[in-house]
Coordinates of C-alpha atoms and ligand atoms in Angstrom, one line a residue:
Chain A
X247 CA -13.3 -15.9 7.5
X248 CA -14.5 -12.9 9.1
X249 CA -15.1 -9.3 7.7
X250 CA -12.1 -7.6 10.3
X251 CA -9.6 -10.5 10.5
X252 CA -7.8 -12.4 7.6
X253 CA -4.5 -14.0 6.7
X254 CA -4.1 -11.7 4.2
X255 CA -5.1 -8.4 6.2
X256 CA -2.6 -5.9 6.3
X257 CA -4.0 -2.3 6.8
X258 CA -6.4 -2.0 9.6
X259 CA -8.9 0.6 9.4
X260 CA -7.1 3.2 10.9
X261 CA -6.1 3.8 6.9
X262 CA -9.3 4.0 5.8
X263 CA -9.7 6.7 8.3
X264 CA -6.6 8.3 7.3
X265 CA -7.7 8.1 3.3
X266 CA -11.1 9.5 4.4
X267 CA -9.6 12.5 6.4
X268 CA -7.3 13.1 3.5
X269 CA -10.6 12.8 1.0
X270 CA -12.3 15.5 2.6
X271 CA -9.9 18.0 3.5
X272 CA -9.6 18.4 -0.3
X273 CA -12.8 18.7 -1.3
X274 CA -13.9 20.7 1.2
X275 CA -10.9 23.5 0.7
X276 CA -11.7 22.6 -2.9
X277 CA -15.3 23.9 -2.0
X278 CA -14.5 27.0 -0.2
X279 CA -12.4 28.4 -3.3
X280 CA -15.5 27.7 -5.4
X281 CA -18.1 29.5 -3.0
X282 CA -15.3 32.6 -2.5
X283 CA -14.2 32.6 -6.2
X284 CA -18.5 32.5 -7.5
X285 CA -20.5 33.2 -5.4
X286 CA -19.5 35.8 -2.3
X287 CA -16.5 37.2 -3.5
X288 CA -14.9 39.3 -0.8
X289 CA -16.8 39.1 2.1
X290 CA -16.5 34.6 1.8
X291 CA -15.2 34.5 5.0
X292 CA -18.3 35.8 6.5
X293 CA -20.2 33.0 5.5
X294 CA -20.6 29.9 7.9
X295 CA -20.2 27.5 5.3
X296 CA -16.6 29.1 3.8
X297 CA -15.6 29.2 7.7
X298 CA -16.9 25.2 8.0
X299 CA -15.0 24.3 5.3
X300 CA -11.9 26.7 6.5
X301 CA -12.2 24.6 9.4
X302 CA -12.7 21.3 8.5
X303 CA -9.7 21.7 6.0
X304 CA -6.7 21.6 7.9
X305 CA -8.3 20.2 11.1
X306 CA -9.0 17.1 8.8
X307 CA -5.3 16.9 7.6
X308 CA -3.7 17.1 11.0
X309 CA -5.9 14.5 12.3
X310 CA -4.7 12.0 9.5
X311 CA -1.6 12.9 9.3
X312 CA -1.7 11.9 13.7
X313 CA -3.4 8.6 12.7
X314 CA -1.2 7.5 9.7
X315 CA 1.8 8.2 12.7
X316 CA 0.5 6.7 15.4
X317 CA -0.5 3.7 13.3
X318 CA 3.7 3.3 12.4
X319 CA 5.0 0.5 13.8
X320 CA 7.8 2.6 15.0
X321 CA 5.5 5.7 15.6
X322 CA 8.9 7.7 16.6
X323 CA 10.6 7.7 13.9
X324 CA 7.7 9.0 11.6
X325 CA 10.3 12.2 10.8
X326 CA 11.9 9.1 8.9
X327 CA 9.4 9.5 6.3
X328 CA 10.0 13.2 6.3
X329 CA 13.5 13.5 5.5
X330 CA 14.2 10.5 3.5
X331 CA 12.2 10.1 0.2
X332 CA 12.2 7.7 -2.6
X333 CA 10.8 8.8 -5.7
X334 CA 9.2 5.6 -6.8
X335 CA 6.7 5.3 -3.5
X336 CA 3.2 6.6 -3.5
X337 CA 3.8 7.2 0.0
X338 CA 6.3 9.1 -0.1
X339 CA 5.5 11.4 -3.0
X340 CA 1.5 11.4 -1.0
X341 CA 3.6 12.7 2.1
X342 CA 5.7 15.8 0.2
X343 CA 2.3 16.6 -1.5
X344 CA 0.5 16.8 1.9
X345 CA 3.4 18.7 3.3
X346 CA 3.1 21.8 0.4
X347 CA -0.4 21.3 0.6
X348 CA -0.7 22.2 4.0
X349 CA 1.6 25.1 3.3
X350 CA -0.4 26.2 0.3
X351 CA -3.5 25.8 2.0
X352 CA -2.6 28.4 5.8
X353 CA -1.1 30.8 3.0
X354 CA -4.6 30.8 1.4
X355 CA -6.7 30.9 4.9
X356 CA -4.2 33.8 5.7
X357 CA -5.1 35.6 2.4
X358 CA -9.0 34.9 2.9
X359 CA -9.7 36.2 6.2
X360 CA -6.6 38.9 5.5
X361 CA -9.7 41.9 7.6
X362 CA -9.9 39.5 10.9
X363 CA -7.0 38.9 11.2
X364 CA -5.5 42.7 10.6
X365 CA -8.2 43.4 12.7
X366 CA -7.4 41.2 16.1
X367 CA -3.6 42.6 15.4
X368 CA -5.2 45.8 15.9
X369 CA -1.8 47.3 14.3
X370 CA 0.5 45.7 17.3
X371 CA 2.8 43.5 14.7
X372 CA 3.3 45.4 11.7
X373 CA 5.2 42.3 10.5
X374 CA 2.1 40.6 10.2
X375 CA 0.3 43.2 7.9
X376 CA 3.3 43.0 6.1
X377 CA 3.5 39.5 5.3
X378 CA -0.2 39.5 4.1
X379 CA 0.2 42.0 1.7
X380 CA 3.5 39.5 0.2
X381 CA 1.0 36.9 0.4
X382 CA -2.0 38.5 -0.9
X383 CA 0.3 39.4 -4.3
X384 CA 0.4 35.8 -4.9
X385 CA -3.5 35.2 -3.6
X386 CA -4.2 34.3 -7.6
X387 CA -0.8 32.2 -7.8
X388 CA -1.8 29.9 -4.7
X389 CA -5.4 29.5 -5.2
X390 CA -4.5 27.9 -8.6
X391 CA -1.8 25.6 -6.6
X392 CA -3.6 25.0 -3.5
X393 CA -6.5 23.4 -5.7
X394 CA -4.1 21.6 -7.8
X395 CA -2.8 20.2 -4.8
X396 CA -6.0 19.4 -3.2
X397 CA -7.0 17.5 -6.4
X398 CA -3.9 15.2 -5.9
X399 CA -4.1 14.6 -2.9
X400 CA -7.7 13.6 -3.4
X401 CA -6.3 11.2 -6.0
X402 CA -3.7 9.9 -4.1
X403 CA -5.7 8.1 -1.6
X404 CA -6.6 6.1 -4.4
X405 CA -3.1 5.9 -5.6
X406 CA -1.9 4.4 -2.5
X407 CA -4.0 1.5 -2.9
X408 CA -3.7 0.8 -6.6
X409 CA 0.0 0.7 -6.8
X410 CA -0.5 -2.9 -4.7
X411 CA -0.4 -5.7 -7.4
X412 CA -0.5 -7.9 -4.8
X413 CA -3.8 -7.0 -4.9
X414 CA -6.0 -7.0 -8.1
X415 CA -8.8 -5.2 -6.9
X416 CA -7.0 -2.4 -5.6
X417 CA -4.5 -2.7 -8.6
X418 CA -7.1 -0.9 -10.0
X419 CA -6.9 2.1 -12.5
X420 CA -10.2 3.2 -12.0
X421 CA -9.7 3.5 -7.8
X422 CA -7.8 6.7 -7.5
X423 CA -10.9 8.8 -9.7
X424 CA -13.4 7.1 -7.7
X425 CA -11.6 8.2 -4.4
X426 CA -11.0 11.8 -5.8
X427 CA -14.6 12.0 -6.9
X428 CA -15.6 10.6 -3.4
X429 CA -13.5 12.6 -1.3
X430 CA -14.7 15.7 -3.2
X431 CA -18.3 15.0 -2.2
X432 CA -17.3 14.6 1.1
X433 CA -15.8 17.5 1.2
X434 CA -19.2 18.8 -0.1
X435 CA -21.1 17.2 2.5
X436 CA -19.2 18.3 5.8
X437 CA -18.9 21.7 4.7
X438 CA -23.0 21.7 4.2
X439 CA -23.0 19.7 7.6
X440 CA -20.5 21.8 9.3
X441 CA -22.0 25.2 7.8
X442 CA -25.6 24.4 9.0
X443 CA -24.4 23.2 12.4
X444 CA -22.5 27.1 12.4
X445 CA -25.7 28.3 11.8
X446 CA -25.7 28.9 8.5
X447 CA -28.5 30.0 6.1
X448 CA -29.9 26.0 5.5
X449 CA -31.4 28.0 1.8
X450 CA -28.9 30.0 1.4
X451 CA -27.2 30.9 -1.9
X452 CA -24.3 29.0 -1.0
X453 CA -26.9 25.3 0.0
X454 CA -27.7 26.0 -3.6
X455 CA -24.6 26.2 -5.1
X456 CA -23.1 23.3 -3.5
X457 CA -26.3 20.8 -3.9
X458 CA -26.0 22.0 -7.5
X459 CA -23.1 20.4 -7.8
X460 CA -23.6 17.6 -5.7
X461 CA -25.9 15.9 -7.9
X462 CA -23.3 15.5 -10.7
X463 CA -20.9 14.4 -8.5
X464 CA -23.0 11.5 -7.3
X465 CA -24.3 10.4 -10.6
X466 CA -20.2 10.4 -11.9
X467 CA -19.7 8.1 -8.6
X468 CA -22.4 5.7 -8.9
X469 CA -20.9 5.9 -12.5
X470 CA -17.4 5.1 -11.4
X471 CA -18.5 2.3 -8.6
X472 CA -20.0 0.5 -12.2
X473 CA -17.3 0.5 -14.0
X474 CA -14.6 -0.2 -11.3
X475 CA -16.5 -3.6 -10.3
X476 CA -17.9 -4.3 -13.9
X477 CA -14.3 -3.7 -15.4
X478 CA -12.8 -6.5 -12.3
X479 CA -15.3 -8.9 -13.4
X480 CA -14.7 -8.9 -17.0
X481 CA -11.0 -9.1 -16.1
X482 CA -11.8 -13.1 -15.2
X483 CA -9.8 -14.6 -13.1
X484 CA -8.5 -13.2 -9.4
X485 CA -10.2 -9.9 -10.5
X486 CA -13.1 -11.4 -10.8
X487 CA -13.3 -13.5 -8.0
X488 CA -12.4 -10.5 -5.5
X489 CA -15.6 -8.3 -7.5
X490 CA -17.5 -11.1 -6.6
X491 CA -16.6 -11.6 -3.2
X492 CA -16.8 -8.4 -2.6
X493 CA -20.6 -7.4 -3.9
X494 CA -21.6 -10.6 -3.1
X495 CA -23.2 -12.3 -0.1
X496 CA -22.1 -11.5 3.9
X497 CA -21.2 -8.5 5.9
X498 CA -19.4 -6.6 3.4
X499 CA -21.7 -7.2 0.4
X500 CA -24.6 -5.4 2.5
X501 CA -22.1 -2.8 3.5
X502 CA -22.2 -2.1 -0.3
X503 CA -25.5 -2.4 -1.3
X504 CA -27.2 -1.2 1.9
X505 CA -24.1 1.2 3.3
X506 CA -22.9 2.9 0.2
X507 CA -25.4 2.5 -2.7
X508 CA -28.5 3.1 -0.9
X509 CA -27.7 5.1 1.8
X510 CA -24.7 7.0 0.8
X511 CA -25.6 7.6 -2.9
X512 CA -29.4 6.7 -3.6
X513 CA -30.7 8.5 -0.8
X514 CA -28.7 12.0 -1.0
X515 CA -29.0 12.1 -4.9
X516 CA -33.0 11.5 -4.2
X517 CA -32.9 14.4 -1.2
X518 CA -30.8 16.6 -3.6
X519 CA -33.4 16.3 -6.5
X520 CA -36.8 16.8 -4.1
X521 CA -35.1 19.9 -2.8
X522 CA -34.3 21.4 -6.1
X523 CA -38.1 20.9 -6.8
X524 CA -39.3 22.4 -3.3
X525 CA -38.6 25.4 -2.6
X526 CA -37.2 25.6 0.6
X527 CA -34.8 23.9 2.1
X528 CA -35.0 22.9 5.6
X529 CA -31.8 22.5 8.8
X530 CA -32.8 18.7 8.7
X531 CA -32.7 18.2 5.0
X532 CA -29.8 19.5 4.4
X533 CA -28.0 18.0 7.6
X534 CA -29.3 14.3 7.1
X535 CA -28.5 14.6 3.0
X536 CA -25.2 15.6 4.5
X537 CA -24.7 12.9 6.9
X538 CA -26.2 10.2 4.9
X539 CA -23.3 11.4 2.1
X540 CA -20.6 11.6 4.7
X541 CA -21.9 8.0 6.2
X542 CA -21.5 6.4 2.5
X543 CA -18.1 7.6 1.8
X544 CA -16.8 6.4 5.2
X545 CA -18.1 3.3 4.3
X546 CA -16.6 3.1 1.1
X547 CA -12.9 3.9 2.6
X548 CA -13.8 0.9 4.5
X549 CA -15.6 -1.7 2.6
X550 CA -12.2 -1.0 -0.2
X551 CA -9.7 -1.4 2.0
X552 CA -11.2 -4.8 3.8
X553 CA -12.4 -6.0 1.1
X554 CA -9.6 -4.8 -1.5
X555 CA -6.8 -7.1 0.9
X556 CA -9.3 -10.4 0.8
X557 CA -7.9 -11.3 -2.7
X558 CA -4.5 -12.4 -3.3
X559 CA -3.4 -12.1 -7.1
Chain B
X258 CA 29.5 -52.9 -15.2
X259 CA 29.3 -51.9 -11.4
X260 CA 33.1 -50.8 -11.4
X261 CA 32.0 -48.2 -14.2
X262 CA 29.4 -46.7 -11.9
X263 CA 31.3 -46.5 -9.1
X264 CA 33.6 -44.5 -11.1
X265 CA 31.2 -42.4 -12.8
X266 CA 29.9 -41.5 -8.9
X267 CA 33.5 -41.2 -7.7
X268 CA 33.6 -38.7 -10.6
X269 CA 30.5 -36.4 -9.5
X270 CA 31.4 -36.4 -6.2
X271 CA 34.7 -34.5 -7.4
X272 CA 33.0 -32.9 -9.6
X273 CA 30.1 -31.9 -7.0
X274 CA 32.9 -30.7 -4.5
X275 CA 35.1 -28.3 -6.9
X276 CA 32.0 -26.7 -8.2
X277 CA 30.6 -26.2 -4.4
X278 CA 34.1 -25.4 -3.7
X279 CA 34.1 -23.2 -6.6
X280 CA 30.9 -21.6 -5.4
X281 CA 31.5 -21.1 -1.9
X282 CA 35.2 -19.5 -3.1
X283 CA 33.0 -16.7 -5.6
X284 CA 30.8 -16.0 -2.5
X285 CA 33.8 -15.2 0.1
X286 CA 35.1 -13.4 -3.3
X287 CA 32.3 -11.1 -3.9
X288 CA 32.0 -10.8 -0.2
X289 CA 35.5 -9.0 -0.1
X290 CA 35.5 -7.4 -3.3
X291 CA 33.6 -4.5 -2.3
X292 CA 36.7 -2.0 -3.1
X293 CA 36.7 -2.5 -7.5
X294 CA 32.6 -1.5 -7.1
X295 CA 31.7 -4.1 -9.9
X296 CA 31.6 -7.2 -8.7
X297 CA 28.5 -8.1 -10.5
X298 CA 27.0 -10.7 -9.0
X299 CA 23.2 -11.8 -8.8
X300 CA 22.3 -14.6 -6.6
X301 CA 19.6 -16.7 -7.0
X302 CA 18.2 -19.9 -5.5
X303 CA 16.8 -23.2 -6.7
X304 CA 14.2 -25.7 -4.7
X305 CA 13.7 -28.8 -6.4
X306 CA 10.3 -29.7 -4.6
X307 CA 11.2 -33.5 -5.8
X308 CA 14.4 -33.6 -3.2
X309 CA 12.6 -32.1 -0.9
X310 CA 11.1 -34.2 2.1
X311 CA 9.6 -31.5 3.9
X312 CA 12.0 -32.4 6.9
X313 CA 12.3 -28.2 8.0
X314 CA 15.7 -28.3 8.8
X315 CA 15.7 -25.3 6.4
X316 CA 13.3 -23.1 8.6
X317 CA 14.8 -24.4 11.9
X318 CA 18.6 -23.3 10.6
X319 CA 17.3 -20.2 9.5
X320 CA 15.6 -19.1 12.6
X321 CA 18.9 -20.1 14.7
X322 CA 21.3 -18.4 11.9
X323 CA 19.2 -15.1 11.7
X324 CA 17.6 -15.0 15.1
X325 CA 14.1 -15.4 13.7
X326 CA 11.9 -15.0 16.5
X327 CA 8.8 -16.9 17.8
X328 CA 6.0 -16.2 16.1
X329 CA 7.6 -15.1 12.6
X330 CA 9.8 -16.6 10.3
X331 CA 11.4 -15.7 7.3
X332 CA 10.9 -19.5 5.7
X333 CA 8.2 -21.9 5.6
X334 CA 8.3 -25.0 3.9
X335 CA 4.2 -26.1 3.1
X336 CA 2.7 -28.8 2.3
X337 CA 0.0 -30.0 -0.4
X338 CA -1.3 -33.3 0.2
X339 CA -1.3 -36.2 0.9
X340 CA -1.9 -37.2 -2.8
X341 CA -2.7 -40.7 -3.8
X342 CA -3.7 -44.3 -2.5
X343 CA -1.8 -45.1 0.7
X344 CA 1.2 -46.7 0.4
X345 CA 1.7 -45.0 -3.0
X346 CA 0.8 -41.7 -1.1
X347 CA 2.8 -38.5 -1.4
X348 CA 2.8 -35.1 -0.1
X349 CA 4.0 -31.8 -2.3
X350 CA 6.3 -29.3 -0.4
X351 CA 6.7 -25.9 -1.7
X352 CA 9.2 -23.1 -0.4
X353 CA 7.6 -19.7 1.1
X354 CA 10.2 -17.1 1.6
X355 CA 11.1 -14.0 0.1
X356 CA 12.4 -14.1 -3.7
X357 CA 14.5 -11.8 -4.3
X358 CA 12.2 -9.9 -7.2
X359 CA 14.6 -8.2 -9.6
X360 CA 10.9 -6.1 -10.0
X361 CA 11.1 -5.7 -6.7
X362 CA 7.5 -4.0 -5.3
X363 CA 8.4 -3.6 -2.0
X364 CA 11.4 -1.6 -2.9
X365 CA 9.6 0.4 -4.9
X366 CA 6.7 1.6 -2.4
X367 CA 9.2 2.1 0.6
X368 CA 8.8 5.4 1.6
X369 CA 12.1 6.1 2.9
X370 CA 13.9 3.6 1.0
X371 CA 14.5 0.9 3.8
X372 CA 13.9 -1.7 1.7
X373 CA 16.3 -1.3 -0.7
X374 CA 18.1 -3.5 -3.8
X375 CA 21.7 -4.4 -3.0
X376 CA 23.5 -3.6 -6.5
X377 CA 26.4 -5.7 -5.3
X378 CA 24.5 -9.1 -4.6
X379 CA 21.1 -8.6 -6.6
X380 CA 20.1 -9.2 -2.7
X381 CA 16.7 -7.3 -1.3
X382 CA 17.7 -6.2 2.1
X383 CA 15.9 -4.0 5.1
X384 CA 17.8 -1.1 6.5
X385 CA 16.5 -2.1 10.2
X386 CA 17.1 1.6 11.4
X387 CA 15.5 3.7 8.2
X388 CA 12.2 1.6 8.1
X389 CA 9.4 3.1 10.1
X390 CA 6.7 0.5 10.0
X391 CA 4.4 1.8 7.7
X392 CA 3.6 -2.0 6.1
X393 CA 3.6 -0.3 2.7
X394 CA 5.8 -3.4 1.6
X395 CA 4.0 -5.7 3.5
X396 CA 1.4 -5.2 1.6
X397 CA 3.3 -4.7 -2.4
X398 CA 4.5 -8.5 -1.5
X399 CA 2.3 -10.3 -3.9
X400 CA 4.2 -13.7 -1.9
X401 CA 3.1 -12.4 1.7
X402 CA 6.3 -13.1 2.9
X403 CA 7.3 -10.1 4.8
X404 CA 6.5 -9.6 8.5
X405 CA 7.0 -7.1 11.0
X406 CA 10.1 -8.0 13.3
X407 CA 8.2 -8.2 16.6
X408 CA 11.7 -7.2 18.8
X409 CA 12.9 -4.5 16.4
X410 CA 9.3 -3.3 14.7
X411 CA 10.9 -3.2 11.6
X412 CA 10.1 -5.2 8.3
X413 CA 11.7 -8.6 8.2
X414 CA 12.1 -11.0 5.7
X415 CA 15.0 -13.3 3.4
X416 CA 17.7 -11.8 2.5
X417 CA 20.1 -14.9 1.4
X418 CA 22.0 -14.2 5.1
X419 CA 23.3 -11.6 3.5
X420 CA 24.2 -10.6 7.2
X421 CA 25.1 -13.8 8.4
X422 CA 26.3 -16.6 6.6
X423 CA 27.7 -14.6 3.5
X424 CA 29.3 -12.5 5.3
X425 CA 31.8 -15.4 6.5
X426 CA 31.8 -16.8 2.8
X427 CA 29.8 -19.8 3.1
X428 CA 26.4 -20.8 1.8
X429 CA 23.1 -19.7 3.3
X430 CA 22.0 -21.5 6.4
X431 CA 18.8 -23.4 5.2
X432 CA 21.0 -24.7 1.8
X433 CA 23.5 -25.6 4.3
X434 CA 21.5 -27.8 6.2
X435 CA 18.9 -29.2 3.7
X436 CA 19.9 -33.4 4.3
X437 CA 18.7 -34.2 0.6
X438 CA 20.8 -31.4 -1.1
X439 CA 16.9 -29.6 -2.5
X440 CA 18.7 -26.6 -2.5
X441 CA 21.0 -24.8 -4.6
X442 CA 22.4 -21.1 -4.5
X443 CA 25.1 -19.5 -6.2
X444 CA 25.8 -16.5 -8.9
X445 CA 23.5 -16.3 -11.8
X446 CA 25.8 -13.8 -13.7
X447 CA 29.1 -17.0 -13.1
X448 CA 28.5 -19.0 -16.4
X449 CA 30.3 -21.8 -14.5
X450 CA 28.2 -21.8 -11.4
X451 CA 26.1 -24.8 -10.5
X452 CA 22.8 -22.6 -10.2
X453 CA 23.4 -21.4 -13.8
X454 CA 23.9 -25.4 -14.9
X455 CA 20.6 -26.9 -13.2
X456 CA 18.8 -24.3 -14.1
X457 CA 20.0 -24.4 -17.7
X458 CA 19.2 -28.3 -18.1
X459 CA 16.3 -28.9 -15.8
X460 CA 13.2 -27.4 -16.5
X461 CA 12.4 -25.3 -13.6
X462 CA 9.8 -22.5 -13.0
X463 CA 8.8 -18.9 -10.5
X464 CA 5.7 -18.0 -9.0
X465 CA 3.4 -15.3 -9.8
X466 CA 5.8 -14.0 -12.7
X467 CA 3.2 -12.2 -14.6
X468 CA 2.8 -9.6 -12.3
X469 CA 6.2 -8.4 -13.1
X470 CA 7.9 -9.4 -10.2
X471 CA 10.8 -11.5 -12.0
X472 CA 11.5 -13.3 -9.1
X473 CA 15.2 -14.9 -8.3
X474 CA 13.4 -18.0 -6.3
X475 CA 13.4 -21.0 -9.2
X476 CA 12.0 -24.2 -8.4
X477 CA 11.8 -27.5 -9.8
X478 CA 8.3 -28.9 -9.8
X479 CA 7.6 -32.5 -8.4
X480 CA 6.8 -34.8 -10.8
X481 CA 4.5 -36.4 -8.2
X482 CA 0.8 -34.5 -7.5
X483 CA -1.8 -33.3 -9.4
X484 CA -2.5 -30.8 -12.6
X485 CA -4.7 -28.2 -11.6
X486 CA -6.1 -26.0 -14.4
Ligands
SF4_814 S1 9.1 -11.6 -2.6 FE1 8.2 -9.7 -1.6 S2 10.0 -9.1 -0.2 FE2 11.0 -10.5 -1.5 S3 11.7 -9.1 -3.6 FE3 9.8 -9.8 -3.9 S4 7.9 -8.1 -3.1 FE4 9.9 -8.1 -2.2
SF4_815 S1 7.6 -1.0 6.9 FE1 9.4 -0.5 6.4 S2 10.5 -1.4 4.8 FE2 8.3 -1.1 4.9 S3 7.8 0.1 3.2 FE3 7.1 1.1 5.6 S4 9.7 2.0 5.9 FE4 9.7 0.7 4.0
SF4_816 S1 18.9 -18.0 2.6 FE1 18.8 -17.7 5.3 S2 17.4 -16.2 5.3 FE2 17.1 -16.8 3.7 S3 15.5 -18.4 4.5 FE3 17.9 -19.8 3.7 S4 18.5 -18.9 6.1 FE4 16.6 -18.0 6.1

């Protein structure tokens, strides 16, 4: 059995990328909201980190949807997913969430960048100002809605797989939680990496704020991974077979232990702890830590998708 | 003694023909009684693994009747064995095709409703036009029998010949083609149908019921073959 080709394999890596992008979008926008409300206030849009998050969130969603469409066997019929809905289908509900999420996302972005937008328009189109003023009235509602939608989107990436009774490793209640938390941590990493690349101060208050959240996130992710696999092993039968196949010897076992656990979780955790004690953060520390996290989350999506489909109930 | 047996055989044949005729009729009826809205039928299939000789007549007939392209199939007969010592060797044959689940995992996950459960016949079908080819149903089917039709690019699978033989008021192609009569097809809701008769009198099993799929393909276990734990 080769790691990328086996009989029961149905969904290939594009789906893993799609799940990754949806997760990072949800995570990044959560951090933009948090940064604005707890640290930066009205001038949040001037921060490189907020700007990075606000770029990542929509771009990742578009790219993810693009991949999803191209991956269909009938890509030109993709609009049928938007027209026909099936309430029992996780995918259908997820697509609906994605659509509403984008509306909320752009409304929130418009509120956030109100000043630069108005300046850019320079009173040329009074309708823009009017529209923005109406939006601003609902800013609190939009923000709340956006956070809820982002969290749903993050969990949906897990529910999409956990709805499959065919595969005992995927059909697992911990999966949505695991995907949500790892998605949020990828959003944090994306925001940090994008922020320092856009000349943000690596020792700024944004970085301190995000790092403080990142440590508990990584610990939670480790706990969830532990619960996930221990739960599978204790249930016995095919679940146990699936779990041991995944994290045992072989290609995917290496991916899990070396890639996900060491590079994706343990190293960022160590760096984070080191940075909290050391006085000053440097560009390279922040960038490397964030890259490790992103790499780990991307591996996790692929790992779960592939190993999950290896063992059939 | 001999005469008695011959008489019995004759009687059995008459009964069998009668039942077959009646179930054929009920198929014809149900396909024409769409207007009254409540046809109330639920088709099921029985595969007798004792009678099956693994000749593949069924899968060949299925391919021809339903225009199934090369490289994919709606029906496969899987072989296990040989068991035992020569010359008393035997194989075990199992049918791999859509189980027409009442729990219908494939229908539940389909985002567009292209995979649907036909309430009139109880048959799980695919609406070729609505299907976008997301493969979700293929991943959701625990029996792994769905596939993408390379011609239509839509999901495809056994539909009990709903669009071909049943429309003509006949039995499914695989059932008609089987030389040993290992397949029995009929309506579970008709208490006098042959399927109900067989299910009530013969011990049978279904595959993966623990997943809540409630399949409508029943199997009569091969008497030979090993018992696995
Ligand atoms: S066997 Fe598979 S395709 Fe057929 S009804 Fe069940 S889940 Fe659907
Ligand atoms: S492949 Fe087609 S039938 Fe299957 S779930 Fe997707 S849209 Fe529905
Ligand atoms: S019932 Fe029809 S479609 Fe299904 S396996 Fe038999 S011949 Fe093929």
